Short mmCIF file of C-alpha atoms in Angstrom, two decimals:
data_model
loop_
_atom_site.label_atom_id
_atom_site.label_comp_id
_atom_site.label_asym_id
_atom_site.label_seq_id
_atom_site.Cartn_x
_atom_site.Cartn_y
_atom_site.Cartn_z
CA UNK A 95 132.60 -168.28 206.70
CA UNK A 96 133.05 -165.15 204.63
CA UNK A 97 132.61 -165.07 200.88
CA UNK A 98 133.76 -162.71 198.15
CA UNK A 99 130.72 -161.64 196.18
CA UNK A 100 130.68 -161.15 192.44
CA UNK A 101 129.25 -157.68 192.94
CA UNK A 102 130.48 -154.88 195.19
CA UNK A 103 128.23 -155.01 198.24
CA UNK A 104 130.22 -153.02 200.81
CA UNK A 105 130.66 -149.50 199.45
CA UNK A 106 130.11 -147.36 202.56
CA UNK A 107 132.66 -145.78 204.87
CA UNK A 108 135.04 -148.35 206.37
CA UNK A 109 135.21 -147.53 210.07
CA UNK A 110 138.40 -149.52 210.68
CA UNK A 111 140.16 -147.21 208.22
CA UNK A 112 139.38 -144.24 210.46
CA UNK A 113 140.84 -145.98 213.51
CA UNK A 114 143.99 -147.00 211.63
CA UNK A 115 144.60 -143.51 210.24
CA UNK A 116 143.82 -141.86 213.58
CA UNK A 117 146.32 -144.00 215.48
CA UNK A 118 148.81 -143.50 212.65
CA UNK A 119 148.63 -139.71 213.00
CA UNK A 120 149.40 -139.94 216.72
CA UNK A 121 152.40 -142.18 216.09
CA UNK A 122 153.67 -139.85 213.36
CA UNK A 123 153.74 -136.94 215.82
CA UNK A 124 155.80 -138.91 218.34
CA UNK A 125 158.30 -140.09 215.73
CA UNK A 126 158.73 -136.62 214.24
CA UNK A 127 159.52 -135.11 217.63
CA UNK A 128 162.72 -137.19 217.68
CA UNK A 129 163.47 -136.25 214.08
CA UNK A 130 163.04 -132.49 214.49
CA UNK A 131 163.79 -131.23 218.01
CA UNK A 132 165.80 -134.06 219.58
CA UNK A 133 169.42 -133.66 220.54
CA UNK A 134 171.98 -136.24 219.46
CA UNK A 135 171.57 -138.26 222.65
CA UNK A 136 167.78 -138.48 222.28
CA UNK A 137 167.99 -139.21 218.55
CA UNK A 138 170.39 -142.07 219.26
CA UNK A 139 168.50 -143.32 222.30
CA UNK A 140 166.93 -146.75 222.49
CA UNK A 141 163.55 -145.10 223.10
CA UNK A 142 163.67 -143.48 219.66
CA UNK A 143 165.02 -146.61 218.00
CA UNK A 144 162.41 -148.85 219.61
CA UNK A 145 159.61 -146.41 218.67
CA UNK A 146 160.92 -146.32 215.14
CA UNK A 147 161.24 -150.11 214.99
CA UNK A 148 157.60 -150.49 216.07
CA UNK A 149 156.52 -147.78 213.64
CA UNK A 150 158.64 -149.01 210.74
CA UNK A 151 156.54 -152.01 209.60
CA UNK A 152 153.66 -149.61 209.01
CA UNK A 153 154.30 -145.85 209.20
CA UNK A 154 154.59 -144.20 205.79
CA UNK A 155 153.84 -147.60 204.26
CA UNK A 156 150.47 -147.57 206.00
CA UNK A 157 149.83 -143.95 204.99
CA UNK A 158 150.30 -144.81 201.30
CA UNK A 159 148.40 -148.09 201.68
CA UNK A 160 145.40 -146.26 203.13
CA UNK A 161 145.66 -143.74 200.29
CA UNK A 162 145.30 -146.55 197.77
CA UNK A 163 142.58 -148.13 199.91
CA UNK A 164 140.70 -144.86 200.29
CA UNK A 165 140.88 -144.07 196.57
CA UNK A 166 138.55 -147.03 195.99
CA UNK A 167 135.86 -145.59 198.28
CA UNK A 168 136.07 -141.89 197.50
CA UNK A 169 133.41 -140.26 195.37
CA UNK A 170 136.21 -138.58 193.40
CA UNK A 171 137.77 -141.68 191.89
CA UNK A 172 137.80 -140.75 188.22
CA UNK A 173 141.23 -140.29 186.56
CA UNK A 174 140.71 -136.53 186.26
CA UNK A 175 139.91 -136.37 190.00
CA UNK A 176 143.09 -138.26 190.83
CA UNK A 177 145.16 -135.96 188.62
CA UNK A 178 143.60 -132.98 190.41
CA UNK A 179 144.38 -134.52 193.81
CA UNK A 180 147.92 -135.35 192.75
CA UNK A 181 148.67 -131.83 191.53
CA UNK A 182 147.07 -130.36 194.65
CA UNK A 183 149.30 -132.46 196.91
CA UNK A 184 152.43 -131.51 194.95
CA UNK A 185 151.49 -127.85 195.42
CA UNK A 186 150.96 -128.54 199.14
CA UNK A 187 154.52 -129.89 199.26
CA UNK A 188 155.98 -126.61 198.04
CA UNK A 189 153.69 -124.44 200.18
CA UNK A 190 154.46 -126.49 203.28
CA UNK A 191 158.20 -126.06 202.78
CA UNK A 192 157.80 -122.29 202.53
CA UNK A 193 155.62 -122.26 205.66
CA UNK A 194 158.11 -124.38 207.61
CA UNK A 195 160.91 -122.01 206.60
CA UNK A 196 158.77 -119.04 207.66
CA UNK A 197 158.10 -120.70 211.05
CA UNK A 198 161.82 -121.15 211.64
CA UNK A 199 162.74 -117.61 210.50
CA UNK A 200 160.04 -115.85 212.53
CA UNK A 201 160.43 -117.86 215.73
CA UNK A 202 164.24 -117.82 215.64
CA UNK A 203 164.37 -114.05 215.27
CA UNK A 204 161.75 -113.56 218.00
CA UNK A 205 164.04 -115.58 220.26
CA UNK A 206 166.98 -113.35 219.34
CA UNK A 207 164.96 -110.21 220.10
CA UNK A 208 163.97 -111.59 223.51
CA UNK A 209 167.22 -113.12 224.75
CA UNK A 210 169.93 -112.34 222.22
CA UNK A 211 171.60 -114.85 219.93
CA UNK A 212 172.60 -118.18 221.45
CA UNK A 213 176.15 -119.30 220.70
CA UNK A 214 176.24 -121.81 217.85
CA UNK A 215 172.56 -121.40 216.98
CA UNK A 216 173.19 -119.47 213.77
CA UNK A 217 174.83 -122.48 212.11
CA UNK A 218 171.95 -124.72 213.19
CA UNK A 219 169.47 -122.13 211.94
CA UNK A 220 171.03 -122.05 208.47
CA UNK A 221 171.32 -125.84 208.27
CA UNK A 222 167.71 -126.41 209.31
CA UNK A 223 166.45 -123.67 207.01
CA UNK A 224 168.11 -125.39 204.05
CA UNK A 225 166.72 -128.72 205.26
CA UNK A 226 163.08 -127.57 205.30
CA UNK A 227 163.35 -125.79 201.95
CA UNK A 228 164.51 -129.03 200.30
CA UNK A 229 162.25 -131.23 202.44
CA UNK A 230 160.43 -134.01 200.58
CA UNK A 231 157.53 -135.36 202.62
CA UNK A 232 154.46 -137.53 202.28
CA UNK A 233 152.66 -134.96 200.12
CA UNK A 234 155.17 -135.39 197.31
CA UNK A 235 154.89 -139.18 197.46
CA UNK A 236 151.09 -139.08 197.64
CA UNK A 237 150.86 -136.59 194.81
CA UNK A 238 153.06 -138.63 192.50
CA UNK A 239 151.24 -141.84 193.42
CA UNK A 240 147.87 -140.24 192.63
CA UNK A 241 149.17 -139.35 189.18
CA UNK A 242 150.26 -142.96 188.64
CA UNK A 243 146.88 -144.23 189.87
CA UNK A 244 145.18 -141.88 187.43
CA UNK A 245 147.11 -143.47 184.57
CA UNK A 246 146.21 -146.97 185.76
CA UNK A 247 142.53 -146.04 186.08
CA UNK A 248 142.55 -144.42 182.64
CA UNK A 249 144.08 -147.57 181.14
CA UNK A 250 141.54 -149.69 183.05
CA UNK A 251 144.25 -151.94 184.47
CA UNK A 252 142.88 -155.12 186.05
CA UNK A 253 143.52 -155.97 189.71
CA UNK A 254 146.08 -158.56 188.68
CA UNK A 255 147.97 -155.73 186.98
CA UNK A 256 148.16 -153.79 190.26
CA UNK A 257 149.50 -156.85 192.09
CA UNK A 258 152.08 -157.57 189.39
CA UNK A 259 153.11 -153.90 189.41
CA UNK A 260 153.56 -153.96 193.19
CA UNK A 261 155.83 -157.01 192.91
CA UNK A 262 157.83 -155.46 190.06
CA UNK A 263 158.37 -152.23 192.02
CA UNK A 264 159.52 -154.25 195.05
CA UNK A 265 162.00 -156.17 192.91
CA UNK A 266 163.33 -153.10 191.08
CA UNK A 267 163.64 -150.70 194.05
CA UNK A 268 167.00 -152.05 195.33
CA UNK A 269 168.40 -151.54 191.82
CA UNK A 270 166.79 -148.20 190.93
CA UNK A 271 168.23 -146.64 194.09
CA UNK A 272 171.66 -147.14 192.51
CA UNK A 273 170.77 -144.36 190.04
CA UNK A 274 172.99 -141.54 191.32
CA UNK A 275 174.29 -138.57 189.37
CA UNK A 276 177.21 -136.19 189.97
CA UNK A 277 174.99 -133.30 188.89
CA UNK A 278 173.45 -131.88 192.06
CA UNK A 279 170.14 -130.80 190.51
CA UNK A 280 169.66 -134.06 188.61
CA UNK A 281 170.65 -136.11 191.64
CA UNK A 282 168.06 -134.32 193.80
CA UNK A 283 165.38 -135.40 191.32
CA UNK A 284 166.73 -138.95 191.19
CA UNK A 285 166.98 -139.03 194.97
CA UNK A 286 163.38 -138.02 195.65
CA UNK A 287 162.27 -140.50 192.99
CA UNK A 288 164.42 -143.52 193.85
CA UNK A 289 166.21 -142.58 197.09
CA UNK A 290 169.73 -143.66 196.20
CA UNK A 291 171.89 -141.01 197.83
CA UNK A 292 169.65 -140.36 200.82
CA UNK A 293 169.78 -136.56 200.66
CA UNK A 294 165.99 -136.14 200.56
CA UNK A 295 163.73 -137.40 203.32
CA UNK A 296 161.54 -139.55 201.05
CA UNK A 297 161.30 -141.06 197.58
CA UNK A 298 158.12 -142.08 195.81
CA UNK A 299 158.91 -145.00 193.47
CA UNK A 300 159.38 -147.75 196.13
CA UNK A 301 156.14 -146.71 197.84
CA UNK A 302 154.06 -147.35 194.77
CA UNK A 303 153.88 -150.99 195.90
CA UNK A 304 151.85 -150.02 198.96
CA UNK A 305 149.49 -147.82 196.95
CA UNK A 306 148.85 -150.63 194.46
CA UNK A 307 148.28 -153.18 197.23
CA UNK A 308 146.03 -150.77 199.14
CA UNK A 309 143.94 -150.28 196.02
CA UNK A 310 143.60 -154.06 195.56
CA UNK A 311 142.71 -154.55 199.22
CA UNK A 312 140.04 -151.86 198.95
CA UNK A 313 138.55 -153.63 195.95
CA UNK A 314 138.49 -156.89 197.89
CA UNK A 315 136.79 -155.29 200.91
CA UNK A 316 134.06 -153.91 198.65
CA UNK A 317 133.12 -157.52 197.85
CA UNK A 318 132.96 -158.65 201.47
CA UNK A 319 129.49 -158.17 203.03
CA UNK A 320 129.58 -155.98 206.13
CA UNK A 321 128.21 -158.77 208.31
CA UNK A 322 131.04 -161.07 207.18
CA UNK A 323 133.93 -158.64 207.67
CA UNK A 324 134.62 -159.93 211.17
CA UNK A 325 135.28 -163.43 209.86
CA UNK A 326 137.29 -162.04 206.95
CA UNK A 327 139.57 -160.04 209.24
CA UNK A 328 139.85 -162.90 211.71
CA UNK A 329 141.20 -165.26 209.06
CA UNK A 330 143.28 -162.78 207.05
CA UNK A 331 144.57 -161.04 210.18
CA UNK A 332 145.69 -164.31 211.76
CA UNK A 333 147.56 -165.49 208.67
CA UNK A 334 149.14 -162.10 207.98
CA UNK A 335 149.94 -161.57 211.65
CA UNK A 336 151.89 -164.82 211.83
CA UNK A 337 153.79 -163.96 208.64
CA UNK A 338 154.53 -160.44 209.90
CA UNK A 339 155.89 -161.77 213.20
CA UNK A 340 158.09 -164.32 211.41
CA UNK A 341 159.44 -161.58 209.13
CA UNK A 342 160.01 -159.16 212.02
CA UNK A 343 161.73 -161.76 214.19
CA UNK A 344 163.85 -162.80 211.21
CA UNK A 345 165.00 -159.20 210.83
CA UNK A 346 165.92 -159.07 214.52
CA UNK A 347 167.84 -162.35 214.38
CA UNK A 348 169.78 -161.28 211.29
CA UNK A 349 170.61 -157.91 212.89
CA UNK A 350 171.15 -158.84 216.57
CA UNK A 351 171.59 -155.43 218.21
CA UNK A 352 169.48 -152.33 218.57
CA UNK A 353 171.85 -150.26 216.42
CA UNK A 354 172.19 -152.83 213.62
CA UNK A 355 168.47 -153.46 213.58
CA UNK A 356 167.71 -149.73 213.56
CA UNK A 357 170.18 -149.04 210.72
CA UNK A 358 168.80 -151.92 208.66
CA UNK A 359 165.21 -150.86 209.16
CA UNK A 360 166.08 -147.25 208.36
CA UNK A 361 167.42 -148.29 204.96
CA UNK A 362 164.45 -150.59 204.33
CA UNK A 363 162.02 -147.89 205.39
CA UNK A 364 163.43 -145.44 202.88
CA UNK A 365 163.79 -147.79 199.92
CA UNK A 366 161.84 -150.98 200.70
CA UNK A 367 162.59 -154.08 198.67
CA UNK A 368 160.18 -156.91 197.93
CA UNK A 369 160.74 -158.66 201.28
CA UNK A 370 160.05 -155.44 203.19
CA UNK A 371 156.95 -154.79 201.07
CA UNK A 372 155.63 -158.29 201.80
CA UNK A 373 156.39 -158.01 205.52
CA UNK A 374 154.85 -154.56 205.84
CA UNK A 375 151.80 -155.60 203.81
CA UNK A 376 151.14 -158.45 206.25
CA UNK A 377 151.71 -156.12 209.21
CA UNK A 378 149.25 -153.62 207.74
CA UNK A 379 146.53 -156.24 207.22
CA UNK A 380 147.10 -157.36 210.81
CA UNK A 381 146.70 -153.74 211.97
CA UNK A 382 143.43 -153.44 210.03
CA UNK A 383 142.21 -156.69 211.60
CA UNK A 384 143.08 -155.48 215.11
CA UNK A 385 141.40 -152.13 214.45
CA UNK A 386 138.23 -153.89 213.33
CA UNK A 387 138.38 -156.23 216.33
CA UNK A 388 138.70 -153.45 218.94
CA UNK A 389 136.14 -151.24 217.21
CA UNK A 390 133.30 -152.04 219.66
CA UNK A 391 135.53 -151.13 222.64
CA UNK A 392 136.83 -147.91 221.11
CA UNK A 393 133.34 -146.80 220.08
CA UNK A 394 132.27 -146.91 223.74
CA UNK A 395 134.82 -144.19 224.51
CA UNK A 396 133.03 -141.48 222.54
CA UNK A 397 135.66 -138.78 222.97
CA UNK A 398 138.56 -141.01 221.90
CA UNK A 399 136.66 -142.54 219.00
CA UNK A 400 135.46 -139.18 217.69
CA UNK A 401 138.96 -137.74 218.02
CA UNK A 402 140.52 -140.62 216.08
CA UNK A 403 137.89 -140.22 213.36
CA UNK A 404 138.63 -136.50 213.25
CA UNK A 405 142.38 -137.13 212.95
CA UNK A 406 141.64 -139.57 210.14
CA UNK A 407 139.38 -137.18 208.25
CA UNK A 408 141.81 -134.26 208.61
CA UNK A 409 145.03 -136.27 208.37
CA UNK A 410 146.52 -134.16 205.55
CA UNK A 411 146.02 -130.94 207.51
CA UNK A 412 147.21 -132.57 210.74
CA UNK A 413 150.32 -133.86 208.99
CA UNK A 414 151.16 -130.53 207.39
CA UNK A 415 150.59 -128.39 210.50
CA UNK A 416 152.28 -130.56 213.13
CA UNK A 417 155.63 -130.36 211.33
CA UNK A 418 155.36 -126.57 211.26
CA UNK A 419 154.64 -126.55 215.00
CA UNK A 420 157.77 -128.60 215.66
CA UNK A 421 159.89 -126.23 213.56
CA UNK A 422 158.38 -123.25 215.38
CA UNK A 423 159.43 -124.85 218.67
CA UNK A 424 162.91 -125.53 217.28
CA UNK A 425 163.33 -121.94 216.09
CA UNK A 426 162.02 -120.36 219.28
CA UNK A 427 164.22 -122.69 221.35
CA UNK A 428 167.27 -121.67 219.28
CA UNK A 429 167.51 -125.36 218.32
CA UNK A 430 168.01 -126.47 221.89
CA UNK A 431 168.70 -130.24 221.89
CA UNK A 432 165.79 -131.79 223.81
CA UNK A 433 166.23 -135.07 225.65
CA UNK A 434 163.95 -138.11 225.47
CA UNK A 435 161.56 -136.83 228.15
CA UNK A 436 161.37 -133.45 226.44
CA UNK A 437 160.59 -135.04 223.07
CA UNK A 438 157.81 -137.15 224.55
CA UNK A 439 156.25 -134.21 226.41
CA UNK A 440 156.48 -131.97 223.36
CA UNK A 441 154.83 -134.70 221.29
CA UNK A 442 151.71 -134.51 223.45
CA UNK A 443 151.75 -130.70 223.39
CA UNK A 444 152.22 -130.58 219.61
CA UNK A 445 149.40 -133.09 219.05
CA UNK A 446 147.03 -130.94 221.12
CA UNK A 447 148.22 -127.71 219.48
CA UNK A 448 147.89 -129.18 216.00
CA UNK A 449 144.38 -130.40 216.76
CA UNK A 450 143.36 -126.93 217.96
CA UNK A 451 144.95 -125.21 214.96
CA UNK A 452 143.17 -127.53 212.53
CA UNK A 453 139.85 -126.96 214.29
CA UNK A 454 140.42 -123.21 214.19
CA UNK A 455 141.32 -123.35 210.52
CA UNK A 456 138.18 -125.35 209.74
CA UNK A 457 135.94 -122.89 211.62
CA UNK A 458 137.47 -119.91 209.84
CA UNK A 459 137.12 -121.48 206.41
CA UNK A 460 133.51 -122.47 207.13
CA UNK A 461 132.65 -118.90 208.19
CA UNK A 462 134.43 -117.50 205.15
CA UNK A 463 132.71 -119.99 202.84
CA UNK A 464 129.25 -119.18 204.18
CA UNK A 465 129.88 -115.49 203.75
#
């Protein structure tokens, strides 16, 4: 039997978190290949929809959950640290957009110099350039959520307050997304906050639920002795796994076709309501339990384990760079519509290239720092 201690007894690095984040980064790369370089046929293929359906219960939800979870264990957990992290991530959002635009511009014009302009590519170039300049990604959501966490920490909100807040956000999200303005500038702000019109890729308010729940879960784990975590995950993972399966099957039954299910999950992924939050929360706990359970096996494969830990530690850099690599491919290919096989192969190539770029960046910064 496991027991929750009155004092925090488990304050070290949580190894299962590294596995979860490492696997998450790999899945993100595969999903984004279909969202950046895929042609219409590949984007509408069952392969993409099935991948997305498997990714949907966790995905960005898991990213924000682990952010809340990790904020409990970081050495920089004071409100001022969270404000600093939040502002830094918001700046990253803007810098990333400029870099993505630069990748498209440079690679597209290199292609033109080499082969001449491809018919119809100019329109795609302009559309994608506008898309990346107005792109709202996980950095914006994380940055805003850090600022909210800073306020909660400053106010010394109790754990029950985080849980209540998560429930309230889940209840309000289907209603707040109705906030739509006719003013384009105002609507862009409303859209990346609440996600009503769907013109930005992400919105932050609905995802606060996952950050709050991740924070609470992190606080719980700190009270579970390391030698009792196996029993804790066995019990919690079993219960949450059953609930997650029931929720997932219920979604399939109520939307009995690949297209209907995909469309429903796409809406729920963007602006999750309370039912989606509850289902994803259970799926996430199940994922953590599985990660902890397979830990001994993964650790035996030193290369794979070390690589997953590296992806986890450098997930922000991996996330930022891999999108730029995809846009570089798109620009250099003159926005050629890749098929399913092409997207899958490019996913592997982009993962390797991103890993190498991050390692190179780290080596350069270390040399520069030491100098």
